[in-house]
Amino acid sequence: MGPQVQTSCQVPKAKVAGTARIFSNSLQGQQLACRSPAAARPRAQRRITKSQATETGVEKVTSVDPELAETCINAIRFLAIDAVNKANSGHPGLPMGCAPLAFIMFHECMLYNPKDSSFFNRDRFTLSAGHGSMLQYAMLHFSGFDVTLEDCKNFRQLNSRTPGHPENFLTDGVEITTGPLGQGIANAVGIAAAEAHLAARFNKDGLDPLVDHYTWSILGDGCNMEGISNEAASLAGHWGLGKLIAIYDDNKISIDGHTDLAFTEDVGARFEALGWHVQHVADGNKDYPAIKKAIENAKACTDKPSLIRLETLIGYGSPNKANTHGVHGSPLGGEETGLTRENLGWKYGEFEIPKEVYDVYGDAQTRGKEAQQKWEANLEEYCKKYPEEGKEFKTMISGELPSGWADCLPKFGPEDKGLATRLHSQTMLNALAGVLPGFLGGSADLAPSNMTLMKAYGDFQKGQYQEKNFRFGVREHAMGAICNGMALHNKGLIPYCATFFIFTDYMRASIRMAALSEAGVIFVMTHDSIGLGEDGPTHQPIEHLASLRAMPNILMMRPGDGNETAGAYKVAVENCRGINKTGIPRPTVMAFSRQGMPNMSTTSIEGVEKGAYIVRGGDETPDVILMGTGSELSMAVEAAEKLEAAGKKVRVVSFVCWELFEEQEQSYKDSILPPSVENRVSVEAGSTFGWVKYTGAKGKNIGIDHFGASGPAPALYEWAGITVDAVVKAAS
């Protein structure tokens, strides 16, 4: 009987891009039956026996000897089992169930060079179900990446390269940090969008394509329950990302137990409605030909992203724990491991891997090396025929910024009209769009309010992938994660995404993952305070500045005029590339105002780069120091003028970015905030939480520590007590 695959669409008789380089037999051009509902197998029938485990038909999908292929698959299972047992922590169930899929993907289908994990035209892989990380570590180890057997033995240990969830900055071959469920598939949408964009921009007729790779992701039941996955899948279907292949490990188990406790929807039908090509493989543990055929079909369907619903048995091979939540997040233990070894005929001891397993997976190294050499030769030929495009492409993938790029950022003086910083932000975005080839991004259905359209470019849409304006719709959470994927696709892309500052609540997990992943994303946040006015407290951010200042490896910037907005963008772009004191790439959140504010003669890009600097009264030791950010910076200056008229010596400090200030030498910090001056006042239209660090015990903090209200902005500032007179009174 042939492989059992149900599919949601007719696959065109088109060449399967890249398939011939790996597959030994091709099923391209087959007419497929339309998808029909398949009843779930009764749980009792999902238990396996030793004899069933060998009935695989593996000879139909690989030239590797069937018995040897089964050994390779079981090696994945037992490396994961042994690592989790040794750590006494982890999730062995997913690697045990997905081992056949992993073998077929990494040995038969994916293209990569384990000896150069940065090879540009490699296939990308994200493990959205990141709790199953030992599956990925096992494949990286066997395939020849710099992940040793010793690393696997140190799974989940302090300072190991194999942490509990995949982390791109720790482990060779891991593309992106995944952990919170659903993030990985949303990241994969961003990676696939980046591939589509670059392919449309740089590929030329008559030459092998420079950009031609697939994005793969394994997601689980939990990923599909999280709302972010639906947001991202909706966009992927709308965009028609045909080189995105997601495999849904449908094992029907979550931490609580069987998923029918809370999850009974038809995931395949949902993805079909979202515009995906959907297939169903009923037996992901034994029907290897069906897995391979489904992947071939997915590659052949070029105008839609593909979802392969792969039914597996979590903890496959374990006589007593398979198909239970007990194998989801706990080790098998010694006794059950012994029974599983017996059940699957695994005659090897703990962490014992037969040499022939490494020999089999070594094929990928040869394939990848040859593919990279061919691609590099193609790149040189491309550069000869298209020197300008070739130079731009090389610059992008190197991560270098064009010489003099920051010169495009304008400067402002008091004679220039005072504007809301969201309008200054629009000026900076459009200036950078003309000089940074990898600059792209968009808004969550708020472009006219966020002022984020790049006027020289059209919209990134299906069939218009070369364009740079992304319309994310009302999908803040997925928008952030998609931009993380774009940023980590290659060094040359600098994505930005925008919404109202209050809606960082909807995308906080994605912002945090950007910081953790060292993803150079610029988060453009407008309507930064109660100054947005009449929309009221539901839309007025209060605690958001403080909460994002508390997040590691991210810059929280609130500029106070046009010059500081230019400085914020310069700093943000540089930090995308790790041009900072830490040398580590990091994202930036920029909070911009709806209301206008004057430009100052003393603000500067150079000052912003220090985080905090003097904008008034820096010539002598002051009687009082006033500190402000954003629209309240000009308020502090007005208060200083009144205090000076009363005979006070006043210094005004713009505190545009706390994180940058903390990175300065202590001598600089003391020059801005002399320890001898204890009379200090902060003013900011947000929570006062944290300001005591700079004002000290004797200082005063003017802000708002309760929710806002609906009304015109000037009236709200009076109502909240954030006024020039309040600053003067506090300073006196």
XYZ file of C-alpha atoms in Angstrom:
732
model
C 0.000 0.000 0.000
C 1.356 3.416 -0.886
C 2.007 6.335 1.426
C -1.133 7.814 2.933
C -1.233 11.569 2.438
C -4.317 13.745 2.315
C -3.885 17.180 0.811
C -6.003 20.289 0.484
C -5.218 21.265 -3.069
C -4.171 20.065 -6.466
C -0.441 20.466 -6.836
C 0.614 21.908 -10.190
C 2.826 20.009 -12.582
C 5.771 22.238 -11.893
C 9.399 21.545 -11.174
C 9.975 21.079 -7.460
C 12.560 23.755 -6.725
C 15.637 22.270 -5.116
C 14.175 18.809 -4.764
C 16.388 17.064 -7.283
C 19.500 17.942 -5.325
C 18.373 15.652 -2.480
C 15.530 13.315 -3.310
C 16.314 10.122 -5.146
C 12.814 9.696 -6.503
C 10.351 12.447 -7.386
C 6.588 12.554 -7.085
C 6.219 15.930 -8.754
C 3.244 16.318 -11.016
C 1.030 13.776 -9.263
C -2.635 14.655 -9.060
C -3.639 14.514 -5.417
C -7.013 13.738 -3.897
C -8.710 16.625 -2.103
C -8.481 16.559 1.654
C -11.193 14.637 3.443
C -11.746 14.579 7.195
C -9.895 11.783 8.920
C -11.134 10.380 12.169
C -8.585 10.431 14.934
C -7.158 7.047 15.686
C -8.461 5.594 18.932
C -5.889 5.992 21.656
C -5.678 2.260 22.213
C -4.509 1.825 18.640
C -1.717 4.384 19.096
C 0.330 2.074 21.314
C 3.149 0.391 19.392
C 4.951 -2.914 19.658
C 8.488 -3.881 18.827
C 7.420 -5.711 15.689
C 5.462 -2.714 14.439
C 8.464 -0.450 14.971
C 10.398 -2.200 12.222
C 7.622 -2.133 9.608
C 8.638 1.200 8.102
C 9.113 0.849 4.380
C 12.091 3.174 4.773
C 13.702 1.810 1.598
C 11.108 3.793 -0.345
C 12.387 7.147 0.864
C 16.157 6.863 1.095
C 19.060 5.023 -0.432
C 20.276 4.208 3.084
C 19.853 0.596 4.065
C 16.478 0.260 5.856
C 17.956 -1.286 8.964
C 20.644 1.401 9.126
C 18.059 4.134 8.617
C 16.061 2.727 11.520
C 19.233 2.812 13.591
C 19.715 6.489 12.710
C 16.163 7.268 13.764
C 16.478 5.410 17.038
C 19.786 7.152 17.684
C 17.840 10.433 17.740
C 15.365 8.990 20.206
C 17.897 7.579 22.610
C 20.251 10.525 22.542
C 17.269 12.620 23.620
C 16.171 10.061 26.219
C 19.654 9.781 27.709
C 20.217 13.543 27.790
C 16.904 14.196 29.527
C 17.521 11.375 31.992
C 20.982 12.679 32.830
C 19.654 16.205 33.331
C 16.674 14.830 35.257
C 14.755 17.514 33.399
C 13.316 18.030 29.956
C 10.856 16.770 27.364
C 11.749 13.421 25.746
C 8.329 12.799 24.206
C 8.528 15.074 21.169
C 11.980 13.880 20.017
C 10.833 10.284 20.339
C 7.732 10.922 18.234
C 9.322 13.224 15.667
C 12.540 11.257 15.101
C 11.457 9.878 11.661
C 10.481 13.377 10.518
C 13.799 14.791 11.734
C 15.755 12.092 9.930
C 13.934 12.674 6.642
C 14.176 16.474 6.942
C 17.835 16.753 7.906
C 19.151 13.826 5.904
C 16.923 13.943 2.844
C 15.350 17.357 2.432
C 17.118 20.313 3.981
C 20.155 22.045 2.520
C 22.794 23.454 4.866
C 26.525 23.367 5.481
C 27.286 22.163 9.011
C 30.864 23.433 8.760
C 29.661 26.943 7.942
C 26.359 27.541 9.652
C 26.295 31.103 8.284
C 26.129 29.921 4.649
C 23.685 32.465 3.269
C 21.596 30.260 0.982
C 21.002 27.559 3.592
C 17.561 26.344 4.524
C 16.399 27.808 7.826
C 14.792 25.793 10.609
C 12.897 26.896 13.708
C 11.695 24.570 16.423
C 8.558 26.381 17.520
C 7.859 23.587 19.997
C 11.097 24.574 21.714
C 10.545 22.313 24.719
C 11.560 19.449 22.407
C 15.008 21.019 22.024
C 16.883 17.731 22.278
C 15.437 16.842 18.876
C 17.241 19.834 17.393
C 20.432 19.289 19.378
C 20.547 15.647 18.310
C 20.177 16.614 14.653
C 22.798 19.348 14.906
C 25.173 16.901 16.567
C 24.662 14.095 14.087
C 24.758 16.434 11.089
C 28.158 17.823 12.009
C 27.480 21.228 13.532
C 29.603 22.343 16.450
C 27.424 20.527 18.956
C 29.367 17.712 20.564
C 28.271 14.585 22.379
C 29.627 16.222 25.514
C 27.305 19.163 24.862
C 24.388 16.747 24.736
C 25.515 15.170 27.999
C 25.408 18.652 29.547
C 21.851 19.282 28.423
C 20.128 21.936 30.566
C 23.237 22.487 32.703
C 24.648 25.868 33.654
C 26.882 27.357 30.937
C 26.191 24.495 28.528
C 25.580 25.023 24.819
C 22.420 22.930 25.012
C 19.980 24.919 27.159
C 16.409 23.934 27.921
C 15.085 25.794 24.859
C 17.093 26.568 21.701
C 19.061 29.831 21.919
C 20.654 31.231 18.775
C 23.454 33.048 20.576
C 24.633 29.883 22.340
C 24.326 26.980 19.936
C 25.818 26.574 16.475
C 23.108 25.985 13.888
C 20.215 27.399 15.939
C 18.677 30.181 13.863
C 16.510 31.839 16.487
C 15.643 31.606 20.150
C 12.307 29.903 20.738
C 10.616 29.195 24.002
C 7.176 30.732 24.483
C 4.921 28.588 22.330
C 3.943 30.033 18.967
C 6.919 32.386 18.755
C 8.910 30.016 16.538
C 6.295 29.642 13.808
C 5.802 33.422 13.787
C 9.579 33.841 13.507
C 9.516 31.393 10.593
C 6.964 33.592 8.806
C 9.401 36.500 9.160
C 12.299 34.426 7.874
C 10.262 33.279 4.878
C 9.148 36.857 4.191
C 12.793 37.954 4.225
C 13.668 35.224 1.718
C 10.819 36.266 -0.567
C 11.815 39.930 -0.352
C 15.485 39.355 -1.134
C 14.730 36.866 -3.900
C 12.436 39.379 -5.608
C 15.049 42.120 -5.324
C 18.182 40.294 -6.385
C 17.438 37.166 -8.448
C 17.980 37.647 -12.197
C 16.860 35.711 -15.236
C 19.653 33.732 -16.849
C 21.538 33.118 -13.597
C 21.016 30.620 -10.831
C 19.123 32.437 -8.082
C 21.176 34.056 -5.337
C 18.311 33.704 -2.885
C 16.607 30.315 -3.028
C 16.017 28.495 0.247
C 13.214 27.076 2.334
C 12.062 27.904 5.827
C 11.061 24.938 7.956
C 9.312 24.846 11.303
C 8.030 22.177 13.659
C 5.162 23.327 15.830
C 3.027 21.504 18.335
C -0.420 21.546 19.848
C 0.564 24.294 22.258
C 1.821 26.498 19.428
C -1.510 26.120 17.677
C -3.397 27.053 20.824
C -1.468 30.297 21.254
C -3.036 33.215 19.408
C 0.260 34.445 17.967
C 0.446 31.419 15.660
C -2.909 32.256 14.113
C -1.938 35.904 13.631
C 1.286 34.888 11.900
C -0.323 32.118 9.832
C -2.967 34.549 8.624
C -0.278 36.872 7.291
C 1.712 34.029 5.749
C -1.351 32.854 3.867
C -2.186 36.373 2.747
C 1.356 36.890 1.506
C 1.467 33.460 -0.193
C 4.867 32.490 1.216
C 5.377 29.357 -0.843
C 8.769 28.448 0.630
C 7.476 28.173 4.173
C 6.900 24.572 5.271
C 5.475 23.969 8.736
C 5.062 20.513 10.210
C 2.437 20.263 12.930
C 3.386 17.523 15.385
C -0.166 16.482 16.185
C 0.445 14.172 19.137
C -2.690 15.248 21.028
C -0.881 15.661 24.349
C -0.205 18.772 26.402
C 1.002 19.207 29.971
C -2.482 18.805 31.429
C -3.179 15.603 29.514
C -4.888 14.801 26.234
C -5.603 17.950 24.273
C -9.300 17.202 23.985
C -9.540 18.641 27.488
C -9.438 22.076 25.856
C -8.575 21.791 22.160
C -10.841 20.048 19.645
C -10.798 22.351 16.641
C -9.896 21.226 13.130
C -6.485 22.817 12.762
C -6.147 21.760 9.137
C -9.429 23.412 8.187
C -8.356 26.577 9.985
C -5.083 26.756 8.070
C -6.898 26.065 4.808
C -9.159 29.020 5.575
C -6.038 31.105 6.206
C -4.791 30.308 2.697
C -2.364 27.468 3.402
C -1.743 24.268 1.473
C -2.649 21.598 4.037
C -1.775 17.896 4.074
C -2.435 15.161 6.588
C -0.117 12.250 7.341
C -1.997 9.843 9.585
C 1.013 7.862 10.807
C 4.075 10.009 11.392
C 5.854 7.265 13.288
C 5.968 4.526 10.653
C 4.765 5.811 7.290
C 8.062 7.303 6.138
C 7.069 7.414 2.449
C 4.038 9.518 3.343
C 6.228 11.999 5.244
C 8.564 12.335 2.287
C 5.729 12.608 -0.209
C 4.075 15.329 1.860
C 7.312 17.310 1.873
C 7.650 16.916 -1.888
C 4.089 18.127 -2.332
C 4.764 21.091 -0.073
C 7.742 22.095 -2.191
C 5.685 21.749 -5.338
C 2.970 24.116 -4.051
C 4.791 27.399 -4.675
C 2.031 29.960 -4.152
C 0.969 29.034 -0.624
C 2.719 28.222 2.630
C 2.371 24.565 3.548
C 1.202 22.873 6.721
C 1.775 19.149 7.117
C -0.384 17.789 9.902
C 1.697 14.868 11.120
C 0.027 12.583 13.625
C 2.653 11.121 15.938
C 2.755 9.191 19.169
C 4.444 11.246 21.869
C 7.072 9.118 23.583
C 7.028 6.593 20.737
C 8.577 3.292 21.848
C 7.972 3.702 25.559
C 5.727 0.792 26.631
C 4.137 2.618 29.576
C 4.515 6.328 28.938
C 3.834 6.710 25.213
C 0.701 8.745 24.515
C 0.616 10.211 28.040
C 1.392 13.633 29.436
C 3.920 11.893 31.683
C 6.418 11.894 28.817
C 5.751 15.522 27.886
C 7.880 17.192 30.537
C 9.554 14.479 32.583
C 12.400 12.001 32.078
C 11.562 8.400 31.291
C 13.645 7.191 34.203
C 15.937 4.187 34.330
C 13.371 1.414 34.386
C 11.203 2.780 31.567
C 14.297 3.593 29.508
C 15.372 -0.034 29.771
C 11.964 -1.211 28.638
C 12.040 1.254 25.733
C 15.467 0.001 24.667
C 14.105 -3.515 24.668
C 10.945 -2.501 22.826
C 12.814 -0.726 20.023
C 15.677 -3.218 19.888
C 18.288 -0.611 20.862
C 21.272 -2.616 22.012
C 23.528 0.318 22.821
C 24.248 1.829 26.198
C 23.774 5.343 27.526
C 25.091 7.955 25.058
C 26.520 5.163 22.905
C 26.119 6.007 19.212
C 27.183 3.570 16.458
C 29.810 4.996 14.102
C 27.672 4.215 11.061
C 25.087 6.749 12.260
C 27.636 9.539 11.941
C 28.633 8.191 8.533
C 25.056 8.440 7.290
C 24.515 11.986 8.520
C 27.896 12.956 7.099
C 26.274 13.078 3.662
C 24.831 16.464 4.596
C 28.302 17.894 5.079
C 29.353 16.934 1.571
C 26.094 18.200 0.066
C 26.290 21.466 1.955
C 29.919 22.150 1.139
C 29.336 21.548 -2.563
C 26.201 23.698 -2.552
C 28.028 26.553 -0.855
C 30.915 26.404 -3.304
C 28.496 26.484 -6.215
C 26.585 29.396 -4.674
C 29.742 31.409 -4.062
C 30.804 30.901 -7.677
C 27.345 32.014 -8.771
C 27.643 35.124 -6.613
C 30.891 36.106 -8.303
C 29.348 35.611 -11.726
C 26.378 37.696 -10.600
C 28.667 40.510 -9.462
C 30.356 40.587 -12.879
C 27.059 40.913 -14.725
C 25.308 43.147 -12.189
C 28.061 45.013 -10.317
C 25.828 47.530 -8.516
C 23.311 44.970 -7.301
C 26.141 42.589 -6.440
C 27.897 45.214 -4.351
C 24.673 46.026 -2.506
C 23.967 42.342 -1.883
C 27.464 41.694 -0.525
C 27.209 44.727 1.746
C 23.899 43.510 3.100
C 24.975 39.969 3.897
C 28.187 41.227 5.506
C 26.238 43.340 7.951
C 28.227 46.456 7.140
C 26.529 49.839 7.162
C 27.114 52.022 4.090
C 29.788 54.664 4.516
C 28.368 57.963 5.730
C 24.855 56.569 6.138
C 24.063 58.735 9.187
C 24.707 61.944 7.222
C 21.168 61.658 5.884
C 19.697 62.436 9.299
C 18.649 66.114 9.426
C 19.388 68.649 12.170
C 16.933 71.131 13.667
C 17.045 74.463 15.433
C 14.613 76.712 17.331
C 13.723 78.390 14.068
C 12.311 75.132 12.726
C 8.658 74.468 13.373
C 7.962 72.457 16.475
C 6.429 69.094 15.632
C 5.301 65.924 17.312
C 8.196 63.486 17.464
C 6.101 60.952 15.541
C 6.373 63.383 12.584
C 10.118 63.693 13.087
C 10.191 59.891 13.141
C 8.547 59.819 9.719
C 11.271 62.136 8.418
C 13.986 59.837 9.768
C 12.370 56.680 8.401
C 12.184 58.108 4.910
C 15.720 59.472 5.072
C 17.116 56.086 6.152
C 15.088 54.224 3.518
C 17.183 55.907 0.851
C 20.582 54.939 2.283
C 20.117 51.619 4.115
C 19.383 48.861 1.577
C 18.058 46.483 4.231
C 15.699 48.946 5.905
C 12.061 47.774 5.800
C 9.017 47.512 8.005
C 5.524 48.651 8.765
C 2.701 49.150 11.209
C -0.113 47.214 12.839
C -2.885 48.935 10.879
C -1.819 52.351 12.216
C 0.500 53.678 9.520
C -1.345 57.024 9.172
C -1.124 57.534 12.943
C 2.334 56.069 13.484
C 3.620 57.955 10.402
C 5.636 54.949 9.262
C 5.159 54.708 5.502
C 8.277 54.895 3.336
C 7.053 57.122 0.527
C 9.443 55.874 -2.144
C 8.266 52.262 -1.870
C 5.097 50.263 -2.325
C 3.540 47.548 -0.191
C 5.056 44.110 0.349
C 2.323 41.858 -0.997
C 1.980 38.570 -2.857
C 3.663 39.160 -6.214
C 5.268 42.379 -4.913
C 7.814 40.973 -2.522
C 10.474 43.501 -3.531
C 8.581 46.327 -1.819
C 9.429 47.500 1.706
C 6.223 48.685 3.396
C 4.678 45.875 5.426
C 0.973 45.971 6.256
C 0.764 43.802 9.361
C -2.887 44.443 10.125
C -4.092 44.427 13.719
C -1.626 41.734 14.764
C 0.864 43.338 17.159
C 2.150 40.128 18.729
C 2.872 38.376 15.444
C 4.239 41.603 13.957
C 6.969 41.705 16.578
C 7.899 38.043 16.166
C 7.856 38.293 12.362
C 10.267 41.216 12.542
C 12.496 39.172 14.853
C 12.615 36.511 12.142
C 13.469 39.105 9.495
C 16.271 40.519 11.626
C 17.824 37.104 12.212
C 17.390 35.874 8.634
C 20.635 37.624 7.726
C 22.824 40.489 8.895
C 21.660 42.962 6.267
C 18.006 43.478 7.150
C 16.958 46.177 9.615
C 13.235 45.737 10.264
C 11.049 48.169 12.142
C 7.476 47.757 13.333
C 5.055 50.254 14.764
C 1.940 50.647 16.859
C 0.684 52.777 19.755
C 2.958 52.588 22.802
C 0.124 51.138 24.886
C 0.006 48.095 22.616
C 3.452 46.958 23.652
C 1.234 45.052 26.081
C 0.035 42.926 23.149
C 3.536 42.308 21.826
C 5.620 42.295 24.977
C 6.605 38.635 24.601
C 7.910 39.315 21.082
C 9.808 42.397 22.271
C 11.348 40.361 25.068
C 12.315 37.605 22.636
C 13.975 40.227 20.417
C 16.072 41.321 23.375
C 16.911 37.736 24.330
C 17.613 36.683 20.727
C 19.842 39.713 20.068
C 17.567 40.582 17.163
C 18.158 44.080 15.795
C 14.559 45.251 15.499
C 13.451 48.872 15.840
C 10.125 49.176 17.662
C 8.494 52.484 16.717
C 5.911 53.393 19.360
C 3.796 56.541 19.054
C 1.156 58.158 21.281
C 3.548 57.841 24.165
C 1.647 59.351 27.119
C -1.587 60.889 28.370
C -0.780 63.514 25.748
C -2.686 61.431 23.210
C -5.784 62.855 24.847
C -9.356 61.933 24.175
C -8.958 58.183 23.553
C -8.693 57.873 27.304
C -7.015 55.532 29.791
C -7.353 52.394 27.662
C -4.919 53.971 25.201
C -2.719 56.031 27.542
C 0.525 54.305 28.571
C 1.493 54.799 32.207
C 3.835 52.025 33.369
C 5.256 51.167 29.978
C 8.429 53.241 30.053
C 9.359 51.781 33.432
C 8.586 48.208 32.422
C 10.651 48.348 29.239
C 13.529 50.053 31.041
C 13.567 46.990 33.283
C 14.060 44.631 30.310
C 17.669 43.494 29.672
C 19.502 44.025 26.355
C 17.116 46.598 24.931
C 17.171 50.380 24.644
C 14.129 52.401 25.726
C 14.360 55.867 24.145
C 12.044 58.863 24.497
C 13.397 61.786 22.464
C 12.366 65.388 23.125
C 12.647 67.076 19.712
C 13.830 66.634 16.126
C 17.547 66.379 16.929
C 16.945 63.772 19.592
C 14.723 61.797 17.218
C 17.566 61.755 14.705
C 19.908 60.632 17.476
C 17.528 57.888 18.544
C 17.459 56.473 15.021
C 21.233 56.644 14.684
C 21.668 54.772 17.941
C 18.956 52.254 17.029
C 20.484 51.400 13.657
C 23.959 51.015 15.142
C 22.671 48.787 17.915
C 20.990 46.546 15.359
C 24.550 45.776 14.287
C 26.050 45.507 17.766
C 27.833 48.845 17.392
C 27.834 49.638 21.094
C 29.941 49.163 24.209
C 28.782 45.565 24.611
C 29.317 44.495 21.005
C 26.008 42.614 21.185
C 23.144 43.391 18.776
C 20.066 44.635 20.553
C 16.659 46.049 19.701
C 15.425 49.544 20.475
C 12.018 50.811 21.544
C 11.367 54.457 20.666
C 8.415 56.305 22.207
C 7.151 59.263 20.161
C 4.568 61.913 20.955
C 1.294 62.830 19.326
C 1.555 66.450 20.515
C 4.064 68.968 19.186
C 7.133 70.290 21.011
C 9.743 72.928 20.190
C 13.179 72.190 18.773
C 16.080 73.249 20.966
C 19.449 74.722 20.049
C 21.268 72.547 22.587
C 19.937 69.084 21.748
C 22.124 66.845 19.586
C 22.724 63.383 18.192
C 25.964 63.248 20.158
C 24.116 63.940 23.387
C 21.603 61.199 22.706
C 24.448 58.727 22.246
C 25.389 59.343 25.892
C 21.869 58.589 27.086
C 21.635 61.705 29.248
C 23.286 65.077 28.732
C 23.023 68.727 29.668
C 20.780 70.933 27.539
C 20.846 73.992 29.812
C 23.002 75.338 32.664
C 26.129 73.302 32.316
C 28.703 75.981 33.084
C 28.701 75.829 36.881
C 27.562 73.691 39.756
C 23.780 74.131 39.942
C 21.473 74.638 42.893
C 18.992 72.219 41.371
C 18.945 69.709 38.522
C 15.814 69.191 36.431
C 15.515 65.993 34.396
C 13.002 65.329 31.644
C 12.252 63.186 28.616
C 10.080 63.562 25.545
C 7.495 66.323 25.644
C 8.380 67.086 29.265
C 11.917 68.114 28.346
C 10.674 71.491 27.113
C 8.576 71.719 30.280
C 11.756 71.371 32.345
C 13.409 74.120 30.296
C 10.468 76.464 30.884
C 10.619 75.730 34.596
C 14.360 76.468 34.560
C 13.712 79.873 33.034
C 11.308 80.732 35.886
C 13.687 79.467 38.533
C 16.599 81.382 37.040
C 14.504 84.539 37.104
C 14.143 83.921 40.839
C 17.928 83.699 41.228
C 18.439 79.945 41.135
C 21.270 78.240 39.250
C 19.498 75.485 37.303
C 20.715 72.619 35.154
C 18.389 70.782 32.755
C 19.318 67.246 31.742
C 17.700 65.372 28.882
C 17.402 61.752 29.996
C 16.490 60.273 26.615
C 17.833 56.744 27.354
C 18.640 55.360 30.786
C 20.438 52.313 29.401
C 22.925 54.351 27.397
C 23.614 56.601 30.378
C 24.360 53.594 32.565
C 26.986 52.435 30.050
C 29.014 55.658 30.384
C 32.082 56.042 32.576
C 31.360 57.053 36.141
C 33.271 60.277 35.620
C 30.854 61.274 32.855
C 27.810 60.365 34.937
C 29.133 62.446 37.824
C 29.709 65.384 35.488
C 26.048 65.301 34.474
C 24.644 64.568 37.934
C 27.198 65.885 40.468
C 26.859 63.826 43.652
C 27.075 67.031 45.689
C 23.823 68.326 44.180
C 20.987 66.567 45.982
C 18.203 68.903 44.891
C 16.863 67.082 41.837
C 13.500 66.909 40.099
C 12.335 64.523 37.385
C 9.346 65.195 35.165
C 7.888 62.588 32.821
C 4.309 61.838 31.794
C 4.483 58.258 32.958
C 5.031 56.234 36.101
C 7.590 57.702 38.504
C 8.807 54.171 39.224
C 12.615 54.012 38.986
C 13.351 57.732 38.875
C 14.549 57.740 42.486
C 17.753 56.139 41.185
C 18.611 59.506 39.634
C 16.781 61.975 41.855
C 17.864 60.366 45.113
C 16.071 60.225 48.439
C 15.851 64.011 48.679
C 14.607 64.511 45.129
C 11.115 64.940 43.738
C 9.463 62.951 40.952
C 6.627 64.415 38.906
C 4.631 61.939 36.849
C 1.452 59.892 36.896
C 1.108 56.795 39.026
C -2.527 56.089 38.236
C -4.515 55.566 35.066
C -5.331 58.507 32.815
C -8.657 59.906 31.647
C -10.404 61.036 28.493
C -9.993 64.684 27.569
C -7.862 67.159 25.624
C -4.146 66.771 26.263
C -3.570 70.183 27.923
C -6.433 69.573 30.332
C -5.086 66.117 31.165
C -1.638 67.484 32.013
C -3.229 70.015 34.364
C -5.436 67.283 35.862
C -2.424 65.004 36.447
C -0.300 67.793 37.928
C 2.370 67.566 35.245
C 2.962 71.265 34.666
C 5.700 73.867 34.594
C 4.420 75.324 37.852
C 4.545 71.880 39.482
C 8.192 71.528 38.454
C 8.997 75.005 39.803
C 7.258 74.230 43.074
C 9.077 70.912 43.464
C 12.431 72.546 42.695
C 11.775 75.274 45.256
